[in-house]
Amino acid sequence: MNIESIILPHILGLKPYSSARDEFKGKEGVFLDANENALGSGLPTAYNRYPDPMAWEIKTQLAEIKHCQKEQIFLGNGSDEAIDLLIRMTCRPGQDAVLICPPTYGMYEVSANINQAKAITVPLDANFDLDLPKIKAALSPELKLLFLCSPNNPTGNKLSRARIVELLDHYQHGLVVVDEAYIDFSDEPSFISELEHYPHLVVLQTLSKAYGLAGLRLGMAFASSFLIGLLNKIKPPYNINAATQTLVQQALGAKDFVKKSIEVLNTQKNALISELNGISGVKTIYPSHANFILVVFDRADDLFDYLIQHQVITRSRTKLSQCEGSIRITIGTESENQALLASINAFYAQ
Ligand SMILES: *Cc1c(COP(=O)(O)O)cnc(C)c1O
């Protein structure tokens, strides 16, 4: 496979911005190179210095946790930043395309639209799995990226591993992006272990879900060191801020919190599902490998509004094709889930 042919030539040839901290890597010295305020920040913790542009300390920790090389990790301001950069490095505006399989995460299409890339849609099949014959029929030279989301948002199921592998084997003139934002809640192994076999594979993960760090904005892309080098070349120089770098280093040390969260949320998910099963307005609860469930309700629009009036905020998916009448519910604490159930019961008792 000629991986370079997938990348836009001006990106391959780009000379990246060289920041002051790229040019001097030492930690000791008199730093008069970056026009920072030497006096401090007016905060208890000083943030007057620019952070490490490559966030190597976080990558060193992540490489151990994720079993890969630190050169195979790109860090972004949320995984949404990686989605945008992947489109920008492969798609000629107005000419090239990405493939998405709805119902799925909305940012793939928004990011494609921002970059004037066409979003070719091949809906998931009746089991919310990849429709391989239709995907294969949609492959064209202009198609540069396949976005596959597993476990999928908003349906909660994982995609069949065999079908993803078949696509990786079959489709070689673009990148295959597997978005694993919810992988920590699933028993499915990550595709990171397949990176050595597929130079056109990119795996996305995030600290926003199981790690409980949505407010810090840290998303990850895992790929060959060649692709990661290109993403680093086109990212804004200091895209991971100093506060995030410090706090994420601490959080990655607290492995018990993540493990416990996954256990508690999966237990709460099962408890919520069995309670919902006893409510007659509940039509379908889709199996979930994530920290949310997609539920088809009777009178879903009215229920959704009723819940909002009672300060229970869920995500209406009723307008999405294949998700008619459904609401996506994030698993909360036990008492939050009880509040949800009480409101749903009150709605159907009216
Ligand atoms: C939440 C989510 C993300 C984005 O996460 P951030 O890192 O917070 O930007 C990516 N993909 C999917 C499918 C998600 O649900």
XYZ file of C-alpha atoms and ligand atoms in Angstrom:
365
model
C 0.000 0.000 0.000
C 1.248 3.474 -0.853
C 0.225 5.350 2.256
C 1.754 8.646 1.069
C -0.659 8.749 -1.866
C -3.543 9.093 0.607
C -2.085 12.313 2.066
C -2.493 15.665 0.324
C 0.854 16.639 -1.280
C 0.985 20.095 0.358
C 0.685 18.428 3.786
C 3.491 15.979 2.988
C 5.701 18.899 1.991
C 4.615 21.305 4.747
C 7.255 22.915 6.919
C 5.576 23.194 10.347
C 5.729 26.185 12.700
C 8.718 25.863 14.953
C 7.827 27.175 18.396
C 10.329 28.567 20.873
C 9.955 25.411 22.967
C 10.562 23.170 19.958
C 13.966 24.743 19.526
C 15.137 24.500 23.133
C 14.052 21.394 25.004
C 15.895 21.808 28.347
C 14.020 22.560 31.573
C 16.646 24.664 33.346
C 17.724 28.107 32.252
C 16.780 31.743 31.880
C 13.812 31.635 29.512
C 13.726 34.781 27.422
C 12.651 33.122 24.185
C 8.833 33.033 24.120
C 7.604 36.476 25.255
C 5.928 35.007 28.336
C 5.323 37.060 31.476
C 8.255 36.198 33.736
C 6.396 37.548 36.799
C 3.788 34.772 36.948
C 0.024 34.482 36.439
C -1.798 36.049 39.403
C -2.979 32.532 40.294
C -1.946 30.140 43.081
C -0.426 27.921 40.388
C 1.656 29.620 37.730
C 0.596 29.119 34.117
C 2.816 31.792 32.623
C 4.957 29.306 30.681
C 3.927 27.657 27.414
C 3.314 23.915 27.784
C 5.223 21.088 26.088
C 3.931 21.277 22.461
C 3.993 17.466 22.190
C 2.792 16.630 25.735
C 5.410 13.857 25.979
C 4.791 13.090 29.654
C 1.152 12.204 28.979
C 2.128 10.179 25.907
C 4.690 8.231 27.929
C 1.965 7.257 30.432
C -0.547 6.473 27.688
C 1.920 4.336 25.733
C 2.169 2.040 28.734
C -1.590 1.935 29.359
C -2.488 1.398 25.687
C 0.442 -0.876 24.758
C 1.856 1.178 21.900
C 4.785 3.482 21.190
C 4.525 7.098 22.305
C 5.291 8.107 18.710
C 2.029 6.383 17.727
C -0.091 8.781 19.828
C -1.573 12.105 18.732
C -3.237 14.234 21.419
C -5.957 16.688 20.498
C -8.293 19.181 22.113
C -10.888 16.407 22.297
C -11.012 13.676 19.658
C -13.030 16.141 17.585
C -9.746 17.908 16.825
C -8.294 14.672 15.440
C -11.397 14.129 13.285
C -10.976 17.599 11.769
C -7.230 17.213 11.162
C -7.680 13.782 9.533
C -10.103 15.286 7.017
C -7.852 18.272 6.388
C -4.828 16.115 5.644
C -6.595 13.816 3.174
C -9.522 15.600 1.494
C -9.306 18.217 -1.246
C -12.115 20.727 -0.531
C -14.912 20.414 -3.047
C -13.553 17.156 -4.488
C -12.924 14.395 -1.962
C -15.274 12.555 0.345
C -15.579 10.706 3.637
C -17.905 7.806 4.344
C -20.151 7.711 7.397
C -22.590 5.054 8.559
C -25.594 6.662 10.273
C -27.139 6.669 12.742
C -23.783 7.644 14.225
C -21.815 10.425 15.887
C -22.708 13.752 14.277
C -19.265 15.359 14.237
C -17.961 13.302 11.301
C -20.467 14.945 8.989
C -20.122 18.421 10.536
C -16.340 18.235 10.243
C -16.656 17.069 6.625
C -18.990 20.003 5.908
C -16.608 22.491 7.531
C -13.839 21.212 5.288
C -16.047 21.079 2.203
C -15.574 17.330 1.920
C -18.549 15.332 0.752
C -20.119 13.024 3.357
C -21.221 9.829 1.638
C -23.695 8.004 3.853
C -24.240 4.262 3.942
C -26.718 3.572 6.749
C -26.072 0.786 9.229
C -28.130 -2.352 8.631
C -31.194 -3.421 10.650
C -28.897 -4.653 13.463
C -26.985 -1.343 13.458
C -24.000 -3.170 12.000
C -21.924 -2.297 8.921
C -23.644 -2.942 5.602
C -20.594 -4.331 3.826
C -22.049 -4.816 0.323
C -23.334 -1.231 0.236
C -20.118 0.168 1.697
C -18.075 -1.690 -0.913
C -20.354 -0.361 -3.647
C -19.801 3.196 -2.369
C -15.978 3.039 -2.474
C -14.493 5.410 -5.048
C -11.121 7.080 -5.680
C -12.438 10.343 -4.155
C -13.295 8.587 -0.906
C -10.433 9.229 1.533
C -11.734 8.308 4.977
C -14.115 5.744 6.443
C -15.500 6.700 9.858
C -16.544 3.629 11.861
C -17.775 4.082 15.413
C -17.595 1.072 17.742
C -19.266 0.938 20.202
C -21.521 3.191 18.160
C -23.092 6.425 19.376
C -26.142 6.704 19.694
C -27.084 3.031 19.270
C -24.643 1.614 21.873
C -23.789 -1.617 20.018
C -20.352 -2.633 18.872
C -19.754 -3.172 15.162
C -18.773 -6.644 14.064
C -15.015 -6.967 14.318
C -14.893 -9.305 11.321
C -16.596 -6.688 9.129
C -14.189 -3.955 10.222
C -11.271 -6.282 9.459
C -12.756 -7.115 6.066
C -12.937 -3.399 5.263
C -9.350 -2.899 6.427
C -8.277 -5.668 4.049
C -10.478 -4.578 1.149
C -10.166 -0.787 1.185
C -6.639 0.504 0.736
C -6.763 3.906 -0.950
C -7.843 5.863 2.120
C -7.761 5.756 5.910
C -10.035 3.635 8.090
C -10.857 5.511 11.293
C -12.265 3.406 14.139
C -13.736 5.670 16.817
C -13.538 3.857 20.157
C -14.821 6.639 22.445
C -16.753 4.047 24.498
C -14.328 1.099 24.272
C -13.583 1.164 28.022
C -17.166 0.117 28.806
C -17.009 -2.814 26.405
C -15.386 -6.229 26.607
C -14.196 -5.721 23.024
C -10.412 -5.421 22.596
C -9.203 -2.171 21.040
C -8.081 -2.023 17.408
C -4.844 -0.413 18.661
C -3.380 -3.941 18.623
C -4.056 -4.105 14.849
C -2.014 -0.971 14.032
C 1.069 -3.037 13.206
C -0.875 -4.847 10.461
C -2.664 -1.866 8.894
C -0.745 1.302 7.977
C -4.042 2.990 6.993
C -5.772 2.359 10.340
C -6.425 5.201 12.804
C -7.998 4.507 16.212
C -9.672 7.339 18.129
C -10.204 7.314 21.874
C -10.957 10.012 24.429
C -10.600 10.785 28.118
C -14.087 12.358 28.070
C -16.103 9.252 28.853
C -14.782 6.465 31.135
C -11.888 8.594 32.424
C -14.297 11.315 33.554
C -12.291 14.208 32.077
C -14.662 15.727 29.497
C -13.998 19.217 30.873
C -10.244 18.977 30.262
C -10.617 18.162 26.544
C -8.181 15.404 25.738
C -8.726 13.143 22.751
C -6.304 10.610 21.326
C -5.547 9.241 17.897
C -3.428 6.097 17.560
C -1.818 5.230 14.227
C 1.550 4.579 12.575
C 4.295 7.002 13.600
C 4.191 8.270 9.998
C 0.527 9.345 10.210
C 0.943 10.678 13.755
C 3.912 12.757 12.599
C 1.704 14.376 9.955
C -1.084 15.142 12.460
C 1.497 16.745 14.752
C 2.793 18.806 11.865
C -0.609 20.393 11.167
C -2.007 20.778 14.708
C -1.995 24.150 16.470
C 1.373 24.241 18.290
C 0.144 24.230 21.918
C -3.184 22.431 21.525
C -3.007 20.683 24.916
C -2.905 23.400 27.555
C -0.716 23.318 30.656
C -3.570 22.794 33.150
C -4.840 19.824 31.132
C -1.339 18.358 30.878
C -0.787 18.533 34.632
C -4.223 17.234 35.619
C -4.256 14.433 33.042
C -0.886 13.200 34.313
C -2.417 12.933 37.796
C -5.629 11.339 36.537
C -3.815 8.679 34.506
C -2.143 7.599 37.743
C -5.556 7.039 39.392
C -6.252 3.751 37.613
C -8.645 2.512 40.306
C -11.062 5.364 39.650
C -11.512 4.385 35.998
C -11.843 0.693 36.779
C -14.385 1.392 39.530
C -16.343 3.832 37.324
C -16.691 1.242 34.584
C -17.878 -1.367 37.109
C -20.364 0.969 38.805
C -21.751 2.416 35.565
C -22.136 -1.001 33.948
C -23.938 -2.266 37.074
C -26.165 0.810 37.081
C -26.851 0.309 33.379
C -28.101 -3.228 33.968
C -30.230 -2.081 36.916
C -31.764 0.727 34.838
C -32.473 -1.649 31.956
C -34.315 -4.107 34.192
C -36.411 -1.291 35.733
C -37.233 0.126 32.287
C -38.279 -3.335 31.122
C -41.127 -3.174 33.630
C -42.575 0.042 32.155
C -45.244 -0.505 29.516
C -44.355 2.692 27.584
C -40.901 1.229 26.888
C -40.902 -0.427 23.464
C -37.274 -1.402 22.851
C -34.045 -1.121 24.813
C -31.091 -1.686 22.525
C -28.162 -3.692 23.950
C -25.370 -1.327 24.968
C -21.595 -1.617 25.210
C -21.340 2.017 26.291
C -22.287 4.269 29.221
C -25.650 5.107 27.673
C -28.675 3.261 26.344
C -30.921 3.977 23.391
C -34.553 3.357 24.275
C -37.645 3.451 22.062
C -40.619 4.884 23.970
C -44.313 5.375 23.327
C -44.935 9.107 22.799
C -41.180 9.783 22.921
C -41.433 13.478 22.022
C -43.907 14.185 24.799
C -41.881 12.144 27.269
C -38.709 14.009 26.351
C -40.413 17.388 26.954
C -41.933 16.140 30.204
C -38.519 15.021 31.437
C -37.025 18.425 30.638
C -39.855 20.156 32.535
C -38.882 17.997 35.494
C -35.178 18.831 35.129
C -34.194 15.431 33.780
C -32.169 16.075 30.646
C -31.822 13.268 28.112
C -30.961 13.295 24.428
C -33.833 13.010 21.989
C -32.907 10.938 18.931
C -36.470 10.728 17.614
C -35.650 12.703 14.459
C -32.790 10.426 13.392
C -33.543 7.946 10.652
C -33.647 4.383 12.093
C -33.983 5.834 15.620
C -37.590 7.080 15.414
C -39.218 7.295 18.832
C -35.942 6.897 20.700
C -34.195 8.739 23.501
C -30.546 8.301 24.399
C -30.026 8.107 28.140
C -26.607 8.485 29.763
C -26.131 6.237 32.793
C -25.937 8.441 35.896
C -25.505 7.772 39.594
C -27.987 5.479 41.289
C -30.008 8.449 42.574
C -29.975 10.189 39.178
C -31.228 7.012 37.531
C -33.948 6.741 40.175
C -34.996 10.344 39.487
C -35.209 9.489 35.785
C -37.317 6.395 36.457
C -39.642 8.312 38.796
C -40.265 10.935 36.093
C -40.839 8.335 33.376
C -43.321 6.506 35.606
C -45.082 9.777 36.469
C -45.345 10.622 32.764
C -47.026 7.338 31.848
C -49.293 7.519 34.922
C -50.850 10.830 33.766
C -17.997 11.790 22.957
C -17.523 11.285 21.646
C -16.340 11.741 21.048
C -15.669 13.013 21.401
O -15.033 13.112 22.482
P -14.147 14.380 22.860
O -12.813 13.761 23.075
O -14.810 14.883 24.100
O -14.136 15.386 21.752
C -15.882 11.139 19.881
N -16.584 10.161 19.306
C -17.726 9.724 19.827
C -18.449 8.630 19.157
C -18.252 10.271 20.991
O -19.430 9.867 21.458
